[in-house]
PDB file of C-alpha atoms in Angstrom:
ATOM      1  CA  UNK A   1    -146.056-128.645 -42.190  1.00 71.00           C
ATOM      2  CA  UNK A   2    -146.558-124.961 -41.541  1.00 72.00           C
ATOM      3  CA  UNK A   3    -144.429-124.151 -44.590  1.00 78.00           C
ATOM      4  CA  UNK A   4    -146.445-126.523 -46.785  1.00 80.00           C
ATOM      5  CA  UNK A   5    -149.655-124.662 -45.925  1.00 75.00           C
ATOM      6  CA  UNK A   6    -147.972-121.258 -46.005  1.00 77.00           C
ATOM      7  CA  UNK A   7    -146.876-121.844 -49.600  1.00 78.00           C
ATOM      8  CA  UNK A   8    -150.526-122.051 -50.621  1.00 75.00           C
ATOM      9  CA  UNK A   9    -150.879-118.275 -50.264  1.00 75.00           C
ATOM     10  CA  UNK A  10    -147.409-116.805 -49.750  1.00 80.00           C
ATOM     11  CA  UNK A  11    -147.160-115.869 -53.413  1.00 82.00           C
ATOM     12  CA  UNK A  12    -149.833-113.227 -52.787  1.00 82.00           C
ATOM     13  CA  UNK A  13    -147.257-111.197 -50.878  1.00 86.00           C
ATOM     14  CA  UNK A  14    -144.811-111.221 -53.792  1.00 86.00           C
ATOM     15  CA  UNK A  15    -147.346-111.073 -56.625  1.00 84.00           C
ATOM     16  CA  UNK A  16    -146.419-107.585 -57.787  1.00 86.00           C
ATOM     17  CA  UNK A  17    -142.674-108.211 -57.499  1.00 89.00           C
ATOM     18  CA  UNK A  18    -142.941-111.479 -59.449  1.00 90.00           C
ATOM     19  CA  UNK A  19    -144.862-109.707 -62.199  1.00 88.00           C
ATOM     20  CA  UNK A  20    -142.207-106.998 -62.475  1.00 90.00           C
ATOM     21  CA  UNK A  21    -139.275-109.413 -62.289  1.00 91.00           C
ATOM     22  CA  UNK A  22    -140.550-111.666 -65.053  1.00 92.00           C
ATOM     23  CA  UNK A  23    -142.359-108.981 -67.066  1.00 90.00           C
ATOM     24  CA  UNK A  24    -145.299-111.349 -67.247  1.00 89.00           C
ATOM     25  CA  UNK A  25    -149.038-111.178 -67.742  1.00 87.00           C
ATOM     26  CA  UNK A  26    -151.750-111.442 -65.141  1.00 87.00           C
ATOM     27  CA  UNK A  27    -152.629-114.830 -66.644  1.00 87.00           C
ATOM     28  CA  UNK A  28    -149.170-116.196 -65.917  1.00 86.00           C
ATOM     29  CA  UNK A  29    -149.307-114.713 -62.441  1.00 89.00           C
ATOM     30  CA  UNK A  30    -152.616-116.419 -61.739  1.00 90.00           C
ATOM     31  CA  UNK A  31    -151.036-119.757 -62.724  1.00 94.00           C
ATOM     32  CA  UNK A  32    -148.107-119.061 -60.392  1.00 90.00           C
ATOM     33  CA  UNK A  33    -150.621-118.600 -57.589  1.00 88.00           C
ATOM     34  CA  UNK A  34    -153.132-121.334 -58.430  1.00 93.00           C
ATOM     35  CA  UNK A  35    -151.088-124.245 -59.802  1.00 95.00           C
ATOM     36  CA  UNK A  36    -149.779-125.121 -56.333  1.00 93.00           C
ATOM     37  CA  UNK A  37    -153.296-125.411 -54.876  1.00 91.00           C
ATOM     38  CA  UNK A  38    -154.680-127.296 -57.868  1.00 95.00           C
ATOM     39  CA  UNK A  39    -151.944-129.923 -57.916  1.00 96.00           C
ATOM     40  CA  UNK A  40    -151.838-130.124 -54.113  1.00 94.00           C
ATOM     41  CA  UNK A  41    -155.587-130.814 -53.869  1.00 93.00           C
ATOM     42  CA  UNK A  42    -155.595-133.288 -56.754  1.00 96.00           C
ATOM     43  CA  UNK A  43    -152.649-135.261 -55.363  1.00 96.00           C
ATOM     44  CA  UNK A  44    -153.769-135.644 -51.714  1.00 93.00           C
ATOM     45  CA  UNK A  45    -155.769-138.861 -52.108  1.00 93.00           C
ATOM     46  CA  UNK A  46    -153.269-140.588 -54.431  1.00 95.00           C
ATOM     47  CA  UNK A  47    -150.501-139.512 -52.027  1.00 94.00           C
ATOM     48  CA  UNK A  48    -152.276-141.243 -49.149  1.00 91.00           C
ATOM     49  CA  UNK A  49    -152.512-144.397 -51.232  1.00 93.00           C
ATOM     50  CA  UNK A  50    -148.799-144.194 -52.048  1.00 95.00           C
ATOM     51  CA  UNK A  51    -148.036-143.851 -48.342  1.00 93.00           C
ATOM     52  CA  UNK A  52    -150.114-146.940 -47.556  1.00 91.00           C
ATOM     53  CA  UNK A  53    -148.386-148.907 -50.283  1.00 95.00           C
ATOM     54  CA  UNK A  54    -144.743-147.812 -49.936  1.00 96.00           C
ATOM     55  CA  UNK A  55    -144.542-146.710 -46.318  1.00 94.00           C
ATOM     56  CA  UNK A  56    -145.525-143.530 -44.554  1.00 93.00           C
ATOM     57  CA  UNK A  57    -142.066-142.484 -43.472  1.00 93.00           C
ATOM     58  CA  UNK A  58    -140.560-143.056 -46.926  1.00 95.00           C
ATOM     59  CA  UNK A  59    -143.312-141.071 -48.672  1.00 95.00           C
ATOM     60  CA  UNK A  60    -143.063-138.294 -46.069  1.00 94.00           C
ATOM     61  CA  UNK A  61    -139.296-138.007 -46.569  1.00 95.00           C
ATOM     62  CA  UNK A  62    -139.645-138.009 -50.361  1.00 96.00           C
ATOM     63  CA  UNK A  63    -142.320-135.318 -50.054  1.00 96.00           C
ATOM     64  CA  UNK A  64    -140.250-133.082 -47.788  1.00 94.00           C
ATOM     65  CA  UNK A  65    -137.082-133.504 -49.860  1.00 96.00           C
ATOM     66  CA  UNK A  66    -138.900-132.818 -53.112  1.00 97.00           C
ATOM     67  CA  UNK A  67    -140.714-129.877 -51.552  1.00 95.00           C
ATOM     68  CA  UNK A  68    -137.418-128.366 -50.428  1.00 95.00           C
ATOM     69  CA  UNK A  69    -135.808-128.870 -53.834  1.00 97.00           C
ATOM     70  CA  UNK A  70    -138.793-127.366 -55.645  1.00 97.00           C
ATOM     71  CA  UNK A  71    -138.763-124.426 -53.226  1.00 94.00           C
ATOM     72  CA  UNK A  72    -135.151-123.785 -54.215  1.00 96.00           C
ATOM     73  CA  UNK A  73    -136.076-124.065 -57.897  1.00 97.00           C
ATOM     74  CA  UNK A  74    -138.885-121.545 -57.367  1.00 94.00           C
ATOM     75  CA  UNK A  75    -136.388-119.130 -55.874  1.00 92.00           C
ATOM     76  CA  UNK A  76    -133.966-119.643 -58.768  1.00 96.00           C
ATOM     77  CA  UNK A  77    -136.555-119.736 -61.569  1.00 95.00           C
ATOM     78  CA  UNK A  78    -135.311-117.782 -64.611  1.00 96.00           C
ATOM     79  CA  UNK A  79    -138.811-117.310 -66.073  1.00 94.00           C
ATOM     80  CA  UNK A  80    -142.456-117.361 -65.082  1.00 93.00           C
ATOM     81  CA  UNK A  81    -142.911-120.635 -66.981  1.00 94.00           C
ATOM     82  CA  UNK A  82    -140.208-122.358 -64.911  1.00 96.00           C
ATOM     83  CA  UNK A  83    -141.754-120.843 -61.777  1.00 95.00           C
ATOM     84  CA  UNK A  84    -145.180-122.238 -62.706  1.00 96.00           C
ATOM     85  CA  UNK A  85    -143.751-125.714 -63.309  1.00 97.00           C
ATOM     86  CA  UNK A  86    -141.743-125.599 -60.066  1.00 97.00           C
ATOM     87  CA  UNK A  87    -144.827-124.458 -58.105  1.00 95.00           C
ATOM     88  CA  UNK A  88    -146.848-127.337 -59.550  1.00 97.00           C
ATOM     89  CA  UNK A  89    -144.183-129.860 -58.578  1.00 97.00           C
ATOM     90  CA  UNK A  90    -143.887-128.186 -55.180  1.00 96.00           C
ATOM     91  CA  UNK A  91    -147.626-128.746 -54.681  1.00 95.00           C
ATOM     92  CA  UNK A  92    -147.289-132.408 -55.669  1.00 97.00           C
ATOM     93  CA  UNK A  93    -144.485-132.994 -53.176  1.00 96.00           C
ATOM     94  CA  UNK A  94    -146.380-131.058 -50.497  1.00 94.00           C
ATOM     95  CA  UNK A  95    -149.324-133.411 -51.005  1.00 94.00           C
ATOM     96  CA  UNK A  96    -147.077-136.354 -50.134  1.00 94.00           C
ATOM     97  CA  UNK A  97    -146.467-134.932 -46.667  1.00 92.00           C
ATOM     98  CA  UNK A  98    -150.004-134.224 -45.480  1.00 86.00           C
ATOM     99  CA  UNK A  99    -151.595-137.701 -45.500  1.00 84.00           C
ATOM    100  CA  UNK A 100    -148.539-139.071 -43.727  1.00 86.00           C
ATOM    101  CA  UNK A 101    -148.447-136.349 -41.058  1.00 81.00           C
ATOM    102  CA  UNK A 102    -151.246-137.676 -38.886  1.00 77.00           C
ATOM    103  CA  UNK A 103    -150.394-141.279 -39.672  1.00 79.00           C
ATOM    104  CA  UNK A 104    -146.889-140.729 -38.285  1.00 82.00           C
ATOM    105  CA  UNK A 105    -147.924-138.618 -35.289  1.00 79.00           C
ATOM    106  CA  UNK A 106    -150.996-140.402 -33.903  1.00 80.00           C
ATOM    107  CA  UNK A 107    -149.388-143.743 -32.955  1.00 82.00           C
ATOM    108  CA  UNK A 108    -146.978-141.816 -30.714  1.00 83.00           C
ATOM    109  CA  UNK A 109    -149.819-140.647 -28.443  1.00 84.00           C
ATOM    110  CA  UNK A 110    -152.274-142.592 -26.303  1.00 87.00           C
ATOM    111  CA  UNK A 111    -155.884-142.298 -27.509  1.00 85.00           C
ATOM    112  CA  UNK A 112    -156.767-139.801 -24.760  1.00 86.00           C
ATOM    113  CA  UNK A 113    -154.002-137.394 -25.933  1.00 83.00           C
ATOM    114  CA  UNK A 114    -154.634-137.668 -29.689  1.00 77.00           C
ATOM    115  CA  UNK A 115    -157.057-134.723 -29.927  1.00 83.00           C
ATOM    116  CA  UNK A 116    -154.373-132.468 -28.423  1.00 80.00           C
ATOM    117  CA  UNK A 117    -151.755-133.889 -30.783  1.00 76.00           C
ATOM    118  CA  UNK A 118    -153.973-133.256 -33.800  1.00 76.00           C
ATOM    119  CA  UNK A 119    -154.768-129.765 -32.542  1.00 77.00           C
ATOM    120  CA  UNK A 120    -151.087-128.827 -32.556  1.00 72.00           C
ATOM    121  CA  UNK A 121    -150.625-129.760 -36.219  1.00 68.00           C
ATOM    122  CA  UNK A 122    -151.417-127.316 -39.043  1.00 62.00           C
ATOM    123  CA  UNK A 123    -154.137-129.726 -40.196  1.00 57.00           C
ATOM    124  CA  UNK A 124    -155.728-129.757 -36.741  1.00 52.00           C
ATOM    125  CA  UNK A 125    -157.600-126.490 -37.059  1.00 48.00           C
ATOM    126  CA  UNK A 126    -159.531-127.784 -40.070  1.00 46.00           C
ATOM    127  CA  UNK A 127    -159.802-131.423 -39.026  1.00 40.00           C
ATOM    128  CA  UNK A 128    -163.396-132.284 -38.076  1.00 38.00           C
ATOM    129  CA  UNK A 129    -162.210-134.906 -35.576  1.00 36.00           C
ATOM    130  CA  UNK A 130    -159.743-132.573 -33.799  1.00 37.00           C
ATOM    131  CA  UNK A 131    -162.050-132.021 -30.830  1.00 39.00           C
ATOM    132  CA  UNK A 132    -163.338-135.556 -30.419  1.00 40.00           C
ATOM    133  CA  UNK A 133    -161.980-138.061 -27.964  1.00 40.00           C
ATOM    134  CA  UNK A 134    -161.534-141.776 -28.682  1.00 36.00           C
TER     135      UNK A 134
END
């Protein structure tokens, strides 16, 4: 899950190199950076619904597999347009993993240990319930 959240901003590190490699405009570069976050945020709620309907583990595995494949496509992208499309799809697959993360982890812990379990996940630091006890 760390990689899913890291990919939200990791492009910032390579922004200049991407621009030089693809000889692209600042507008294209902003899409490379922002498309992941836009698609990721828009797909979170539908992804949770898909997980409820088709199974958490199945949706999680599809999300991680797709995320990995789209990461490879990002690395092999021949143009900024392909990179933008791959980043958007990467964000969509990343969204499949997040709603299922807690749903898969929490049943493995007794209620008294769940706050600690949530706190160790990348979502735990921003989860409003991370410090509450059942």
